[in-house]
Coordinates of N, CA and C in Angstrom, one line a residue:
X1 N 14.2 -13.3 30.5 CA 13.8 -12.3 31.4 C 13.8 -13.0 32.8
X2 N 13.5 -14.2 32.9 CA 13.5 -14.8 34.2 C 14.9 -15.2 34.9
X3 N 15.7 -15.4 34.0 CA 17.2 -15.8 34.4 C 18.1 -14.7 34.5
X4 N 19.2 -14.8 35.3 CA 20.3 -13.8 35.2 C 20.8 -13.6 33.9
X5 N 21.2 -12.4 33.5 CA 21.7 -12.0 32.1 C 22.3 -10.7 32.1
X6 N 23.1 -10.4 31.1 CA 23.7 -9.1 30.9 C 23.3 -8.5 29.6
X7 N 23.1 -7.2 29.5 CA 22.8 -6.6 28.3 C 23.4 -5.2 28.2
X8 N 23.4 -4.6 26.9 CA 23.8 -3.2 26.8 C 22.7 -2.3 27.3
X9 N 23.0 -1.2 28.1 CA 22.0 -0.3 28.5 C 22.6 1.0 28.7
X10 N 22.0 1.8 29.4 CA 22.5 3.3 29.6 C 22.5 3.3 31.2
X11 N 23.5 3.9 31.7 CA 23.6 4.2 33.2 C 23.0 5.4 33.7
X12 N 23.2 5.8 34.9 CA 22.5 7.0 35.5 C 23.1 8.3 34.9
X13 N 24.4 8.2 34.4 CA 24.9 9.4 33.8 C 24.8 9.5 32.2
X14 N 23.9 8.5 31.7 CA 23.7 8.5 30.2 C 24.7 7.8 29.3
X15 N 25.6 7.2 30.0 CA 26.8 6.5 29.1 C 26.2 5.0 29.0
X16 N 26.8 4.5 27.8 CA 26.5 3.1 27.4 C 27.3 2.2 28.5
X17 N 26.6 1.1 28.9 CA 27.2 0.2 29.8 C 26.7 -1.1 29.8
X18 N 27.3 -2.1 30.4 CA 26.7 -3.4 30.6 C 25.9 -3.5 31.9
X19 N 24.6 -3.9 31.7 CA 23.6 -4.0 32.8 C 23.4 -5.5 33.1
X20 N 23.6 -5.8 34.4 CA 23.6 -7.1 34.8 C 22.2 -7.3 35.6
X21 N 21.4 -8.4 35.3 CA 20.1 -8.5 35.9 C 20.1 -9.8 36.4
X22 N 19.6 -10.0 37.6 CA 19.4 -11.1 38.4 C 18.2 -12.0 37.8
X23 N 17.4 -11.4 36.9 CA 16.3 -12.1 36.4 C 15.0 -11.6 37.1
X24 N 14.0 -11.9 36.6 CA 12.6 -11.6 37.0 C 11.7 -12.8 37.1
X25 N 11.3 -13.4 38.1 CA 10.4 -14.5 38.1 C 9.0 -13.9 37.9
X26 N 8.8 -12.8 37.8 CA 7.3 -12.1 37.5 C 7.1 -12.0 36.1
X27 N 8.0 -12.1 35.1 CA 7.9 -11.6 33.8 C 6.5 -12.0 33.2
X28 N 6.0 -11.3 32.2 CA 4.8 -11.4 31.6 C 5.1 -11.0 30.1
X29 N 4.2 -11.4 29.3 CA 4.2 -11.1 27.8 C 3.2 -9.9 27.7
X30 N 3.6 -8.9 27.0 CA 2.7 -7.8 26.7 C 2.2 -7.9 25.2
X31 N 0.8 -8.0 25.1 CA 0.1 -8.1 23.8 C 0.0 -6.6 23.4
X32 N 0.6 -6.3 22.2 CA 0.4 -4.9 21.6 C -0.3 -4.9 20.3
X33 N -0.7 -6.0 19.8 CA -1.1 -6.2 18.4 C 0.2 -6.3 17.5
X34 N -0.1 -6.4 16.2 CA 1.1 -6.5 15.3 C 0.7 -6.2 13.8
X35 N 1.6 -6.7 13.1 CA 1.3 -6.4 11.5 C 0.0 -7.2 11.1
X36 N -0.3 -8.3 11.7 CA -1.5 -9.0 11.3 C -2.8 -8.4 12.1
X37 N -2.6 -7.3 12.9 CA -3.8 -6.7 13.6 C -3.8 -6.9 15.0
X38 N -4.8 -6.5 15.6 CA -5.1 -6.7 17.1 C -4.8 -8.2 17.6
X39 N -4.4 -8.3 18.8 CA -4.3 -9.6 19.5 C -4.8 -9.7 20.9
X40 N -6.0 -8.9 21.1 CA -6.7 -9.0 22.5 C -7.8 -10.0 22.6
X41 N -8.2 -10.5 21.4 CA -9.5 -11.3 21.5 C -9.1 -12.5 22.3
X42 N -10.3 -13.2 22.8 CA -10.1 -14.4 23.6 C -9.2 -15.5 23.0
X43 N -9.4 -15.6 21.6 CA -8.6 -16.7 20.8 C -7.1 -16.3 20.8
X44 N -6.8 -15.0 20.7 CA -5.4 -14.5 20.6 C -4.8 -14.7 22.0
X45 N -5.5 -14.3 23.0 CA -4.9 -14.4 24.4 C -4.7 -16.1 24.8
X46 N -5.7 -16.9 24.4 CA -5.6 -18.2 24.6 C -4.2 -18.8 23.8
X47 N -4.1 -18.4 22.5 CA -3.0 -18.8 21.6 C -1.7 -18.4 22.3
X48 N -1.7 -17.1 22.7 CA -0.2 -16.5 23.3 C 0.0 -17.4 24.7
X49 N -1.0 -17.5 25.4 CA -0.9 -18.4 26.7 C -0.4 -19.8 26.4
X50 N -1.0 -20.4 25.4 CA -0.6 -21.9 25.1 C 0.9 -21.9 24.6
X51 N 1.2 -21.0 23.8 CA 2.6 -20.9 23.4 C 3.5 -20.7 24.6
X52 N 3.3 -19.9 25.5 CA 4.1 -19.7 26.7 C 4.3 -20.9 27.5
X53 N 3.0 -21.6 27.7 CA 3.0 -23.0 28.4 C 3.8 -24.0 27.7
X54 N 3.6 -24.0 26.4 CA 4.5 -25.0 25.5 C 6.0 -24.7 25.7
X55 N 6.4 -23.5 25.9 CA 7.8 -23.2 26.0 C 8.1 -23.2 27.6
X56 N 7.4 -23.7 28.4 CA 7.6 -23.8 29.8 C 7.8 -22.4 30.5
X57 N 7.1 -21.5 30.0 CA 7.0 -20.0 30.6 C 5.8 -19.6 31.2
X58 N 5.8 -18.7 32.2 CA 4.7 -18.3 32.9 C 3.7 -17.8 31.8
X59 N 2.4 -18.2 32.0 CA 1.5 -17.5 31.0 C 0.7 -16.5 31.5
X60 N 1.5 -15.4 32.0 CA 0.8 -14.3 32.4 C 0.9 -13.2 31.3
X61 N -0.2 -12.5 30.9 CA -0.3 -11.6 29.8 C -0.9 -10.3 30.2
X62 N -0.3 -9.2 29.6 CA -0.7 -7.9 29.8 C -1.2 -7.5 28.4
X63 N -2.3 -6.9 28.3 CA -2.9 -6.3 27.0 C -2.6 -4.8 27.1
X64 N -2.0 -4.3 26.1 CA -1.7 -3.0 25.6 C -3.0 -2.5 24.8
X65 N -3.8 -1.5 25.4 CA -4.9 -1.1 24.6 C -4.7 0.0 23.5
X66 N -3.4 0.3 23.3 CA -3.0 1.2 22.3 C -2.3 0.4 21.2
X67 N -1.5 1.1 20.4 CA -0.7 0.6 19.3 C -1.7 -0.2 18.4
X68 N -1.2 -1.4 17.9 CA -1.9 -2.1 16.9 C -3.3 -2.6 17.4
X69 N -3.3 -2.8 18.7 CA -4.6 -3.3 19.3 C -5.8 -2.5 19.3
X70 N -5.4 -1.1 19.2 CA -6.5 0.0 18.8 C -6.4 0.5 17.4
X71 N -5.6 -0.3 16.7 CA -5.4 0.1 15.1 C -4.9 1.6 15.2
X72 N -3.9 1.8 16.2 CA -3.3 3.2 16.4 C -4.3 4.3 16.4
X73 N -5.5 4.0 16.9 CA -6.5 5.2 17.1 C -6.8 5.3 18.6
X74 N -6.3 6.3 19.2 CA -6.3 6.2 20.7 C -8.0 6.2 21.1
X75 N -8.8 6.7 20.2 CA -10.4 6.6 20.6 C -10.7 5.1 20.8
X76 N -10.2 4.3 20.2 CA -10.6 2.8 20.2 C -9.9 2.1 21.5
X77 N -9.1 2.8 22.3 CA -8.5 2.0 23.5 C -9.8 1.5 24.4
X78 N -10.9 2.2 24.4 CA -12.0 1.8 25.3 C -12.6 0.5 24.9
X79 N -12.5 0.2 23.6 CA -13.0 -1.1 23.1 C -12.0 -2.2 23.5
X80 N -10.8 -2.0 23.6 CA -9.9 -3.2 23.9 C -9.9 -3.2 25.5
X81 N -10.0 -2.2 26.2 CA -10.1 -2.2 27.6 C -11.4 -2.9 27.9
X82 N -12.5 -2.6 27.5 CA -13.8 -3.2 27.8 C -13.7 -4.8 27.5
X83 N -13.2 -5.2 26.3 CA -13.0 -6.5 26.1 C -12.2 -7.2 27.0
X84 N -11.1 -6.7 27.4 CA -10.2 -7.4 28.4 C -10.9 -7.5 29.8
X85 N -11.5 -6.4 30.3 CA -12.2 -6.4 31.5 C -13.2 -7.6 31.5
X86 N -14.1 -7.7 30.2 CA -15.1 -8.8 30.2 C -14.4 -10.2 30.2
X87 N -13.2 -10.2 29.5 CA -12.6 -11.6 29.4 C -12.1 -12.0 30.8
X88 N -11.6 -10.9 31.7 CA -11.1 -11.3 33.1 C -12.4 -11.6 34.0
X89 N -13.5 -10.9 33.9 CA -14.7 -11.2 34.5 C -15.2 -12.6 34.2
X90 N -15.0 -12.9 33.0 CA -15.5 -14.3 32.6 C -14.7 -15.5 33.0
X91 N -13.4 -15.1 33.7 CA -12.5 -16.1 34.1 C -11.4 -16.4 33.5
X92 N -10.9 -15.5 32.5 CA -9.7 -15.6 31.8 C -8.5 -15.4 33.0
X93 N -7.9 -16.5 33.2 CA -6.8 -16.6 34.4 C -5.5 -16.2 33.8
X94 N -5.4 -15.9 32.4 CA -4.0 -15.8 31.8 C -3.8 -14.1 31.9
X95 N -4.9 -13.4 32.2 CA -4.6 -11.9 32.2 C -4.2 -11.3 33.6
X96 N -3.0 -10.9 33.5 CA -2.4 -10.2 34.6 C -2.6 -8.7 34.7
X97 N -2.9 -8.0 33.6 CA -3.2 -6.6 33.5 C -3.4 -6.0 32.3
X98 N -3.6 -4.7 32.1 CA -4.0 -4.0 31.0 C -3.4 -2.6 31.0
X99 N -3.0 -2.1 29.8 CA -2.4 -0.8 29.8 C -3.3 0.2 29.0
X100 N -3.2 1.4 29.3 CA -3.9 2.5 28.6 C -2.6 3.5 28.5
X101 N -2.8 4.2 27.3 CA -1.9 5.3 27.0 C -2.8 6.6 27.4
X102 N -2.5 7.3 28.3 CA -3.3 8.3 29.0 C -2.6 9.5 29.5
X103 N -3.1 10.6 29.5 CA -2.6 11.9 29.7 C -3.7 12.7 30.3
X104 N -3.4 14.0 30.7 CA -4.4 14.8 31.2 C -5.5 15.2 30.0
X105 N -5.0 15.5 28.9 CA -5.8 15.9 27.8 C -5.6 15.0 26.8
X106 N -6.8 14.6 26.1 CA -6.7 13.6 24.9 C -5.9 14.2 23.7
X107 N -5.3 13.3 22.9 CA -4.7 13.6 21.7 C -3.1 13.7 22.0
X108 N -2.5 14.5 20.9 CA -1.2 14.7 21.0 C -0.8 16.0 20.4
X109 N 0.6 16.4 20.5 CA 1.0 17.7 19.8 C 2.4 17.4 19.3
X110 N 2.8 18.2 18.4 CA 4.1 18.3 17.9 C 4.8 19.1 18.9
X111 N 6.2 19.0 18.9 CA 7.2 19.8 19.7 C 7.4 21.0 19.0
X112 N 6.8 22.1 19.5 CA 7.0 23.4 18.8 C 8.4 24.0 18.7
X113 N 8.9 24.9 17.8 CA 10.2 25.4 18.0 C 10.1 26.4 19.3
X114 N 9.1 27.0 19.5 CA 9.0 27.8 20.9 C 8.4 26.9 21.9
X115 N 9.2 26.4 22.7 CA 8.7 25.5 23.8 C 7.7 26.1 24.7
X116 N 7.5 27.4 24.6 CA 6.4 28.1 25.3 C 5.2 27.7 24.8
X117 N 5.1 27.3 23.7 CA 3.8 26.9 22.9 C 3.3 25.6 23.4
X118 N 4.1 24.7 24.0 CA 3.8 23.4 24.5 C 2.6 23.6 25.4
X119 N 1.4 22.8 25.2 CA 0.4 22.7 26.0 C 0.6 21.7 27.2
X120 N 0.4 22.1 28.4 CA 0.6 21.2 29.6 C -0.6 20.0 29.4
X121 N -0.1 18.8 29.7 CA -1.2 17.6 29.8 C -1.4 17.0 28.5
X122 N -0.7 17.4 27.4 CA -1.0 16.8 26.2 C 0.3 16.1 25.7
X123 N 0.1 14.8 25.3 CA 1.3 14.0 25.0 C 2.0 14.5 23.8
X124 N 3.3 14.4 23.8 CA 4.1 14.8 22.6 C 4.6 13.5 21.9
X125 N 4.2 12.4 22.2 CA 4.5 11.3 21.5 C 3.2 10.5 20.9
X126 N 2.7 9.4 21.3 CA 1.6 8.9 20.9 C 0.4 9.8 21.3
X127 N -0.7 9.8 20.4 CA -2.0 10.2 21.0 C -2.6 9.4 22.3
X128 N -3.1 10.1 23.2 CA -3.6 9.3 24.4 C -5.1 9.8 24.6
X129 N -5.7 9.0 25.4 CA -7.0 9.3 25.9 C -6.8 10.4 27.1
X130 N -7.9 11.2 27.3 CA -7.7 12.3 28.4 C -8.1 11.5 29.7
X131 N -7.9 12.5 30.7 CA -8.2 12.0 32.2 C -9.6 11.5 32.5
X132 N -10.5 12.4 31.9 CA -11.8 12.0 32.2 C -12.4 10.6 31.7
X133 N -11.9 10.2 30.3 CA -12.1 8.9 29.9 C -11.3 7.9 30.6
X134 N -10.0 8.1 31.2 CA -9.2 7.1 32.0 C -10.1 6.9 33.2
X135 N -10.5 8.0 33.9 CA -11.1 7.7 35.2 C -12.4 7.0 34.9
X136 N -13.1 7.2 34.0 CA -14.4 6.6 33.8 C -14.2 5.0 33.5
X137 N -13.2 4.6 32.7 CA -12.8 3.4 32.3 C -12.4 2.6 33.7
X138 N -11.5 3.2 34.4 CA -11.1 2.5 35.5 C -12.2 2.4 36.6
X139 N -13.1 3.3 36.7 CA -14.2 3.2 37.8 C -15.2 2.1 37.3
X140 N -15.5 2.1 36.0 CA -16.3 1.1 35.4 C -15.8 -0.4 35.6
X141 N -14.5 -0.4 35.3 CA -13.9 -1.8 35.5 C -13.8 -2.2 37.0
X142 N -13.6 -1.3 37.9 CA -13.7 -1.6 39.3 C -15.1 -2.0 39.7
X143 N -16.2 -1.5 39.2 CA -17.6 -1.9 39.4 C -17.8 -3.4 38.9
X144 N -17.4 -3.6 37.7 CA -17.5 -4.9 37.1 C -16.8 -6.0 38.0
X145 N -15.5 -5.6 38.3 CA -14.5 -6.6 38.9 C -14.5 -6.8 40.4
X146 N -15.3 -5.9 41.1 CA -15.2 -6.0 42.5 C -15.9 -7.3 43.0
X147 N -16.6 -7.9 42.2 CA -17.2 -9.2 42.7 C -16.4 -10.4 42.2
X148 N -15.3 -10.1 41.7 CA -14.5 -11.4 41.1 C -13.7 -11.8 42.4
X149 N -13.6 -13.0 42.5 CA -12.9 -13.6 43.9 C -11.4 -13.2 43.7
X150 N -10.9 -12.7 45.0 CA -9.5 -12.4 44.9 C -8.5 -13.6 44.7
X151 N -7.4 -13.3 44.1 CA -6.5 -14.5 43.8 C -6.8 -15.3 42.7
X152 N -7.7 -14.8 41.8 CA -8.1 -15.5 40.6 C -7.3 -14.9 39.4

């Protein structure tokens, strides 16, 4: 990702094309968990960062609170979120960000045959936390992290 390359993609008209990238010096690794389970623990984050360093890559990590990190249970995203916030607060400098799967209303819905039955604000893909929980998590993190020195 950090160097120029070309890959197959889709253009603005929806056609297959070759996309040319100049590279991204700000790339990071996203930890989503995997077949072996969650990977947001301090040990997992240190292992991932050490592997990036060993391969001479930037050791910036973003933790996805959903998917295998929450055991595919959207109600457990808060556990992952709080762990990552505490790790950052404790000085884990490898953490560049955290991701939540969020929508206006928690849960998910199937796409009905009659599109008029779709409920506004509920995911049609992965189950999400709702806006109230999202706001609560962000505000609590802000309170905890507002004392962390900038640039750390």
